[in-house]
GROMACS .gro file of C-alpha atoms in nm:
model
  347
    1HIS     CA    1 -16.703  18.337   1.383
    2TYR     CA    2 -16.494  18.481   1.095
    3THR     CA    3 -16.614  18.460   0.741
    4ASP     CA    4 -16.284  18.606   0.578
    5LEU     CA    5 -16.036  18.377   0.735
    6GLY     CA    6 -15.741  18.309   0.480
    7GLU     CA    7 -15.478  18.124   0.702
    8VAL     CA    8 -15.432  17.968   1.028
    9ARG     CA    9 -15.075  17.935   1.234
   10LEU     CA   10 -15.011  17.730   1.507
   11ARG     CA   11 -14.741  17.868   1.740
   12THR     CA   12 -14.587  17.784   2.063
   13GLY     CA   13 -14.536  18.028   2.349
   14ASP     CA   14 -14.215  18.141   2.220
   15ALA     CA   15 -14.342  18.230   1.876
   16THR     CA   16 -14.209  17.932   1.695
   17THR     CA   17 -14.447  17.822   1.415
   18LEU     CA   18 -14.530  17.459   1.449
   19TRP     CA   19 -14.787  17.470   1.146
   20SER     CA   20 -14.930  17.702   0.900
   21GLY     CA   21 -15.195  17.668   0.619
   22PRO     CA   22 -15.520  17.745   0.439
   23ALA     CA   23 -15.832  17.768   0.681
   24GLY     CA   24 -16.082  17.515   0.637
   25PRO     CA   25 -16.236  17.209   0.811
   26GLY     CA   26 -16.000  16.993   1.001
   27ALA     CA   27 -15.708  17.205   0.894
   28LEU     CA   28 -15.507  17.166   1.233
   29ARG     CA   29 -15.560  16.788   1.206
   30GLN     CA   30 -15.240  16.780   1.002
   31GLY     CA   31 -15.040  16.995   1.265
   32PRO     CA   32 -14.735  16.832   1.416
   33LEU     CA   33 -14.824  16.876   1.773
   34LEU     CA   34 -14.553  16.815   2.033
   35GLN     CA   35 -14.705  16.494   2.159
   36GLY     CA   36 -14.639  16.388   2.522
   37MET     CA   37 -14.515  16.723   2.647
   38ASP     CA   38 -14.684  17.031   2.822
   39VAL     CA   39 -14.668  17.308   2.563
   40ALA     CA   40 -14.813  17.659   2.542
   41TYR     CA   41 -14.986  17.700   2.209
   42ARG     CA   42 -15.113  18.011   2.053
   43LEU     CA   43 -15.337  18.023   1.746
   44GLU     CA   44 -15.280  18.309   1.489
   45LEU     CA   45 -15.544  18.387   1.250
   46HIS     CA   46 -15.495  18.584   0.926
   47LEU     CA   47 -15.791  18.745   0.779
   48ASP     CA   48 -15.823  18.816   0.408
   49SER     CA   49 -15.840  19.189   0.510
   50GLY     CA   50 -15.497  19.174   0.621
   51ARG     CA   51 -15.569  19.191   0.988
   52THR     CA   52 -15.394  18.943   1.228
   53LEU     CA   53 -15.553  18.807   1.549
   54LEU     CA   54 -15.337  18.623   1.811
   55LEU     CA   55 -15.558  18.422   2.048
   56PRO     CA   56 -15.503  18.386   2.415
   57GLU     CA   57 -15.236  18.121   2.507
   58VAL     CA   58 -15.353  17.783   2.605
   59VAL     CA   59 -15.131  17.514   2.778
   60ALA     CA   60 -15.206  17.194   2.643
   61THR     CA   61 -15.116  16.834   2.798
   62PRO     CA   62 -15.144  16.565   2.546
   63GLY     CA   63 -15.220  16.208   2.675
   64PRO     CA   64 -14.902  16.049   2.823
   65GLU     CA   65 -14.767  15.785   2.602
   66ILE     CA   66 -14.594  15.489   2.775
   67PRO     CA   67 -14.307  15.364   2.571
   68TRP     CA   68 -14.111  15.060   2.686
   69ILE     CA   69 -13.784  14.904   2.533
   70VAL     CA   70 -13.572  14.613   2.565
   71ASP     CA   71 -13.207  14.698   2.629
   72ASP     CA   72 -13.031  14.399   2.507
   73GLY     CA   73 -12.693  14.521   2.605
   74ALA     CA   74 -12.789  14.565   2.978
   75SER     CA   75 -13.048  14.284   2.984
   76ARG     CA   76 -13.314  14.515   3.099
   77VAL     CA   77 -13.636  14.642   3.021
   78ARG     CA   78 -13.685  15.022   3.058
   79ARG     CA   79 -13.986  15.270   3.057
   80VAL     CA   80 -13.910  15.586   2.872
   81SER     CA   81 -14.077  15.920   2.941
   82PRO     CA   82 -14.368  16.019   2.750
   83ASP     CA   83 -14.190  16.275   2.546
   84GLY     CA   84 -13.919  16.011   2.448
   85ARG     CA   85 -13.652  16.214   2.586
   86SER     CA   86 -13.528  16.015   2.901
   87MET     CA   87 -13.538  15.685   3.076
   88ARG     CA   88 -13.794  15.651   3.375
   89PHE     CA   89 -13.686  15.348   3.522
   90SER     CA   90 -13.575  14.978   3.454
   91LEU     CA   91 -13.735  14.636   3.557
   92PRO     CA   92 -13.539  14.327   3.684
   93ALA     CA   93 -13.643  14.141   3.384
   94GLY     CA   94 -13.390  13.857   3.365
   95ASP     CA   95 -13.297  13.809   3.000
   96PRO     CA   96 -13.558  13.991   2.807
   97LEU     CA   97 -13.597  13.912   2.433
   98THR     CA   98 -13.913  14.125   2.326
   99LEU     CA   99 -14.240  14.266   2.468
  100ALA     CA  100 -14.588  14.382   2.406
  101VAL     CA  101 -14.809  14.660   2.586
  102SER     CA  102 -15.165  14.692   2.647
  103PRO     CA  103 -15.349  15.026   2.593
  104GLU     CA  104 -15.329  15.114   2.961
  105GLY     CA  105 -14.940  15.083   2.948
  106SER     CA  106 -14.896  14.735   3.115
  107VAL     CA  107 -14.620  14.535   2.961
  108LEU     CA  108 -14.562  14.155   2.882
  109VAL     CA  109 -14.184  14.061   2.866
  110VAL     CA  110 -14.100  13.733   2.722
  111ASP     CA  111 -13.773  13.584   2.822
  112PHE     CA  112 -13.631  13.307   2.564
  113PHE     CA  113 -13.353  13.170   2.774
  114ASN     CA  114 -13.562  13.146   3.103
  115GLY     CA  115 -13.880  13.023   2.938
  116SER     CA  116 -14.095  13.291   3.105
  117ALA     CA  117 -14.356  13.560   3.040
  118VAL     CA  118 -14.404  13.839   3.301
  119ALA     CA  119 -14.661  14.086   3.313
  120TRP     CA  120 -14.572  14.433   3.462
  121SER     CA  121 -14.803  14.732   3.555
  122ALA     CA  122 -14.725  15.066   3.392
  123ALA     CA  123 -14.586  15.161   3.735
  124GLY     CA  124 -14.350  14.862   3.727
  125SER     CA  125 -14.512  14.626   3.974
  126GLU     CA  126 -14.514  14.263   3.876
  127LEU     CA  127 -14.869  14.134   3.784
  128TRP     CA  128 -14.812  13.779   3.722
  129ARG     CA  129 -14.558  13.540   3.562
  130ASP     CA  130 -14.562  13.220   3.371
  131GLU     CA  131 -14.244  13.005   3.361
  132THR     CA  132 -14.396  12.717   3.174
  133PHE     CA  133 -14.269  12.816   2.813
  134SER     CA  134 -13.976  12.616   2.634
  135GLY     CA  135 -13.860  12.921   2.433
  136PRO     CA  136 -14.088  13.236   2.388
  137VAL     CA  137 -13.976  13.478   2.132
  138HIS     CA  138 -14.272  13.702   2.051
  139ALA     CA  139 -14.574  13.851   2.222
  140SER     CA  140 -14.854  14.061   2.101
  141TRP     CA  141 -15.158  14.221   2.263
  142THR     CA  142 -15.527  14.214   2.137
  143PRO     CA  143 -15.864  14.276   2.318
  144GLU     CA  144 -15.890  13.903   2.375
  145GLY     CA  145 -15.555  13.891   2.571
  146TRP     CA  146 -15.176  13.829   2.547
  147TRP     CA  147 -15.061  13.613   2.252
  148ILE     CA  148 -14.727  13.434   2.282
  149ALA     CA  149 -14.507  13.256   2.024
  150ASP     CA  150 -14.325  12.972   2.202
  151ALA     CA  151 -14.080  12.876   1.923
  152SER     CA  152 -13.916  12.593   2.099
  153ALA     CA  153 -14.242  12.411   2.171
  154GLY     CA  154 -14.385  12.494   1.820
  155ARG     CA  155 -14.705  12.647   1.969
  156VAL     CA  156 -14.875  12.969   2.001
  157VAL     CA  157 -15.064  13.052   2.317
  158LEU     CA  158 -15.347  13.295   2.419
  159LEU     CA  159 -15.351  13.402   2.793
  160ASP     CA  160 -15.617  13.622   2.941
  161PHE     CA  161 -15.514  13.922   3.134
  162SER     CA  162 -15.472  13.745   3.463
  163GLY     CA  163 -15.221  13.516   3.296
  164ALA     CA  164 -15.474  13.206   3.266
  165ALA     CA  165 -15.430  12.990   2.937
  166ARG     CA  166 -15.737  13.042   2.688
  167PHE     CA  167 -15.630  12.892   2.370
  168ALA     CA  168 -15.318  12.722   2.208
  169ASP     CA  169 -15.233  12.593   1.857
  170SER     CA  170 -14.950  12.345   1.861
  171LEU     CA  171 -14.932  12.287   1.492
  172PHE     CA  172 -14.645  12.511   1.419
  173VAL     CA  173 -14.285  12.403   1.372
  174ARG     CA  174 -14.127  12.738   1.487
  175PRO     CA  175 -14.348  13.028   1.516
  176THR     CA  176 -14.140  13.344   1.544
  177GLU     CA  177 -14.387  13.644   1.526
  178ILE     CA  178 -14.745  13.746   1.578
  179ALA     CA  179 -14.980  14.015   1.453
  180PRO     CA  180 -15.349  14.096   1.499
  181ALA     CA  181 -15.598  13.962   1.216
  182ASP     CA  182 -15.959  14.018   1.239
  183SER     CA  183 -16.151  13.997   1.560
  184GLY     CA  184 -16.041  13.697   1.767
  185SER     CA  185 -15.755  13.572   1.551
  186VAL     CA  186 -15.384  13.654   1.457
  187TRP     CA  187 -15.141  13.591   1.195
  188VAL     CA  188 -14.839  13.393   1.287
  189ALA     CA  189 -14.505  13.358   1.094
  190ASP     CA  190 -14.370  13.012   1.112
  191ARG     CA  191 -14.004  12.987   1.004
  192ALA     CA  192 -14.089  12.628   0.865
  193GLY     CA  193 -14.234  12.826   0.552
  194GLU     CA  194 -14.588  12.915   0.652
  195LEU     CA  195 -14.798  13.214   0.729
  196VAL     CA  196 -15.082  13.097   0.948
  197ARG     CA  197 -15.412  13.280   1.067
  198THR     CA  198 -15.547  13.091   1.383
  199GLY     CA  199 -15.772  13.191   1.682
  200PRO     CA  200 -16.020  13.033   1.921
  201GLY     CA  201 -16.322  12.903   1.726
  202ARG     CA  202 -16.168  13.008   1.391
  203SER     CA  203 -16.072  12.803   1.106
  204ARG     CA  204 -15.715  12.762   1.055
  205LEU     CA  205 -15.576  12.915   0.733
  206ALA     CA  206 -15.205  12.848   0.616
  207VAL     CA  207 -15.033  13.009   0.337
  208SER     CA  208 -14.701  12.906   0.185
  209ALA     CA  209 -14.436  13.187   0.275
  210ALA     CA  210 -14.060  13.121   0.256
  211GLU     CA  211 -13.912  13.230   0.586
  212PRO     CA  212 -14.150  13.492   0.712
  213VAL     CA  213 -13.968  13.727   0.958
  214ALA     CA  214 -14.186  14.036   1.030
  215LEU     CA  215 -14.553  14.119   1.019
  216ALA     CA  216 -14.791  14.403   1.037
  217PRO     CA  217 -15.168  14.408   1.016
  218VAL     CA  218 -15.384  14.545   0.728
  219ALA     CA  219 -15.729  14.676   0.743
  220GLY     CA  220 -15.983  14.420   0.686
  221GLY     CA  221 -15.772  14.130   0.829
  222GLY     CA  222 -15.486  14.121   0.591
  223VAL     CA  223 -15.127  14.131   0.673
  224TRP     CA  224 -14.792  14.269   0.552
  225VAL     CA  225 -14.507  14.002   0.590
  226VAL     CA  226 -14.138  14.016   0.510
  227LEU     CA  227 -14.005  13.687   0.333
  228ARG     CA  228 -13.642  13.707   0.413
  229GLU     CA  229 -13.489  13.445   0.179
  230PRO     CA  230 -13.626  13.580  -0.145
  231GLY     CA  231 -13.605  13.934   0.006
  232LEU     CA  232 -13.965  14.034  -0.048
  233LEU     CA  233 -14.225  14.248   0.140
  234VAL     CA  234 -14.574  14.086   0.051
  235ARG     CA  235 -14.934  14.210   0.131
  236TYR     CA  236 -15.197  13.934   0.152
  237ASP     CA  237 -15.566  13.985   0.222
  238ALA     CA  238 -15.777  13.815   0.473
  239ALA     CA  239 -15.819  13.501   0.260
  240GLY     CA  240 -15.453  13.474   0.229
  241GLU     CA  241 -15.432  13.581  -0.144
  242GLU     CA  242 -15.128  13.802  -0.263
  243ARG     CA  243 -15.217  14.166  -0.328
  244ALA     CA  244 -14.893  14.344  -0.360
  245ARG     CA  245 -14.516  14.291  -0.328
  246ALA     CA  246 -14.187  14.488  -0.300
  247THR     CA  247 -13.830  14.353  -0.360
  248GLY     CA  248 -13.494  14.422  -0.201
  249GLN     CA  249 -13.625  14.358   0.169
  250ARG     CA  250 -13.368  14.128   0.306
  251GLY     CA  251 -13.256  14.372   0.568
  252VAL     CA  252 -13.604  14.448   0.696
  253VAL     CA  253 -13.642  14.341   1.057
  254SER     CA  254 -13.973  14.508   1.188
  255LEU     CA  255 -14.297  14.645   1.032
  256ALA     CA  256 -14.577  14.873   1.148
  257LYS     CA  257 -14.907  14.962   1.001
  258ASP     CA  258 -14.950  15.327   0.865
  259PRO     CA  259 -15.259  15.481   0.982
  260VAL     CA  260 -15.263  15.757   0.701
  261GLU     CA  261 -15.181  15.561   0.371
  262PRO     CA  262 -15.452  15.321   0.331
  263GLY     CA  263 -15.308  14.967   0.337
  264GLY     CA  264 -14.967  15.137   0.385
  265VAL     CA  265 -14.684  14.999   0.595
  266TRP     CA  266 -14.349  15.132   0.746
  267THR     CA  267 -14.027  14.902   0.747
  268ALA     CA  268 -13.725  14.930   0.964
  269ASP     CA  269 -13.465  14.839   0.703
  270ARG     CA  270 -13.098  14.766   0.872
  271ALA     CA  271 -12.947  14.692   0.539
  272ASN     CA  272 -13.048  15.025   0.396
  273ARG     CA  273 -13.038  15.217   0.719
  274ILE     CA  274 -13.382  15.363   0.674
  275LEU     CA  275 -13.749  15.345   0.775
  276GLY     CA  276 -13.941  15.322   0.474
  277LEU     CA  277 -14.306  15.397   0.401
  278TYR     CA  278 -14.467  15.165   0.138
  279THR     CA  279 -14.808  15.219  -0.012
  280GLU     CA  280 -15.063  14.943  -0.054
  281SER     CA  281 -14.935  14.869  -0.408
  282GLY     CA  282 -14.591  14.816  -0.276
  283ASP     CA  283 -14.424  15.124  -0.379
  284LEU     CA  284 -14.178  15.323  -0.166
  285ALA     CA  285 -14.329  15.635  -0.096
  286GLN     CA  286 -14.073  15.817   0.150
  287PHE     CA  287 -13.795  15.718   0.382
  288ILE     CA  288 -13.627  15.839   0.707
  289PRO     CA  289 -13.236  15.784   0.735
  290VAL     CA  290 -13.137  15.595   1.066
  291SER     CA  291 -12.851  15.401   1.175
  292ALA     CA  292 -12.952  15.047   1.283
  293PRO     CA  293 -13.311  15.021   1.341
  294SER     CA  294 -13.452  14.739   1.548
  295THR     CA  295 -13.823  14.801   1.607
  296LEU     CA  296 -14.061  15.084   1.523
  297ALA     CA  297 -14.388  15.207   1.639
  298VAL     CA  298 -14.626  15.449   1.453
  299ARG     CA  299 -14.870  15.689   1.629
  300PRO     CA  300 -15.247  15.596   1.585
  301ASP     CA  301 -15.291  15.922   1.385
  302GLY     CA  302 -14.978  15.854   1.176
  303SER     CA  303 -14.809  16.198   1.279
  304GLU     CA  304 -14.494  16.027   1.437
  305VAL     CA  305 -14.266  15.738   1.386
  306TRP     CA  306 -14.056  15.604   1.683
  307VAL     CA  307 -13.767  15.369   1.655
  308ALA     CA  308 -13.539  15.189   1.865
  309ASP     CA  309 -13.198  15.232   1.698
  310SER     CA  310 -12.932  15.017   1.839
  311GLY     CA  311 -12.682  15.193   1.617
  312ARG     CA  312 -12.749  15.524   1.794
  313SER     CA  313 -12.821  15.358   2.140
  314ALA     CA  314 -13.138  15.549   2.157
  315LEU     CA  315 -13.493  15.550   2.126
  316ILE     CA  316 -13.578  15.837   1.845
  317ARG     CA  317 -13.910  16.003   1.779
  318PHE     CA  318 -13.959  16.148   1.414
  319THR     CA  319 -14.239  16.324   1.268
  320ARG     CA  320 -14.353  16.118   0.944
  321ASP     CA  321 -14.163  16.349   0.735
  322GLY     CA  322 -13.823  16.270   0.911
  323VAL     CA  323 -13.785  16.566   1.130
  324GLU     CA  324 -13.631  16.438   1.467
  325LEU     CA  325 -13.853  16.548   1.757
  326ALA     CA  326 -13.658  16.383   2.045
  327ARG     CA  327 -13.429  16.104   2.145
  328ALA     CA  328 -13.394  15.925   2.469
  329ALA     CA  329 -13.029  15.789   2.509
  330GLY     CA  330 -12.912  15.580   2.815
  331ALA     CA  331 -12.965  15.238   2.658
  332SER     CA  332 -12.680  15.055   2.554
  333ARG     CA  333 -12.850  14.847   2.271
  334PRO     CA  334 -13.224  14.903   2.230
  335THR     CA  335 -13.361  14.604   2.044
  336ALA     CA  336 -13.750  14.620   2.106
  337LEU     CA  337 -13.998  14.864   2.137
  338ALA     CA  338 -14.354  14.880   2.235
  339VAL     CA  339 -14.583  15.205   2.298
  340ALA     CA  340 -14.894  15.242   2.461
  341TRP     CA  341 -15.059  15.537   2.281
  342ARG     CA  342 -15.326  15.656   2.535
  343ALA     CA  343 -15.610  15.886   2.477
  344PRO     CA  344 -15.524  16.286   2.490
  345VAL     CA  345 -15.604  16.487   2.801
  346ALA     CA  346 -15.824  16.774   2.710
  347PRO     CA  347 -15.655  17.121   2.820
   0.00000   0.00000   0.00000
């Protein structure tokens, strides 16, 4: 225990400084640790007396992320290595359109043209398949099961983890995207011009929304939505009341909740070629230049932003400040991304 500790530095084994800052409770929580890789770390302590202490080296193994992408150019679903640097293996997935993942890394792949949803384990074994859909276009995982937007049939379906149907809402015209709402319900974007909250045993809430195309949850049961035709990014609360908006969003194709900025959201903006972070009031706080972003995912602690960039034919990892950490090439046109963020493994 040191009472005169002034500064803390986190270094790798080769003496590269990853983070430095004043000592204090939770100081290292902001450090950009190299998630998903085995790295030798050393803690360097700087005392007020001018003395420097270098603690023994520790090899840390963060919990292995399980990233999956849809490679539209090759009609494949690929599992990426946890560090985001290489492709692990591919699935014989027919003509995949998009996917969703569970916390343990299993993946649900929806195929619009073949009318199917297929669940695979993290190791690549088929768990079950359902070929009764008319034209599924989106999927989402919640603790209740897998949600699927069957656009051609105008319905949203909830399947349990064995593939059995548990709930269906057939009052849509063309549902295209799903995002978790509060417990037991989801928000659904209906291209007919509605944003709908639905779920088993829940009252249905419909909000007029011109051509909603992308969704992201907000704490408390609200949702961020992109309205393509007016080019708006809008935040609604759990009751469907508008709370914030940002203009100039016609090029946004994907959204992801930001865990650090309360009520904040990240956007994948193909028109402006950026990943943008917006505050809860709809102000642009920062951005990361990219090429042609398709889908993005944000680490649960907010330290990293991952993007499937079809312009660079790669999955790319950035720090939230825009520093590139890794990229996995080898996909001809990555168009969808989902990551299972698993719990860290103690060193």
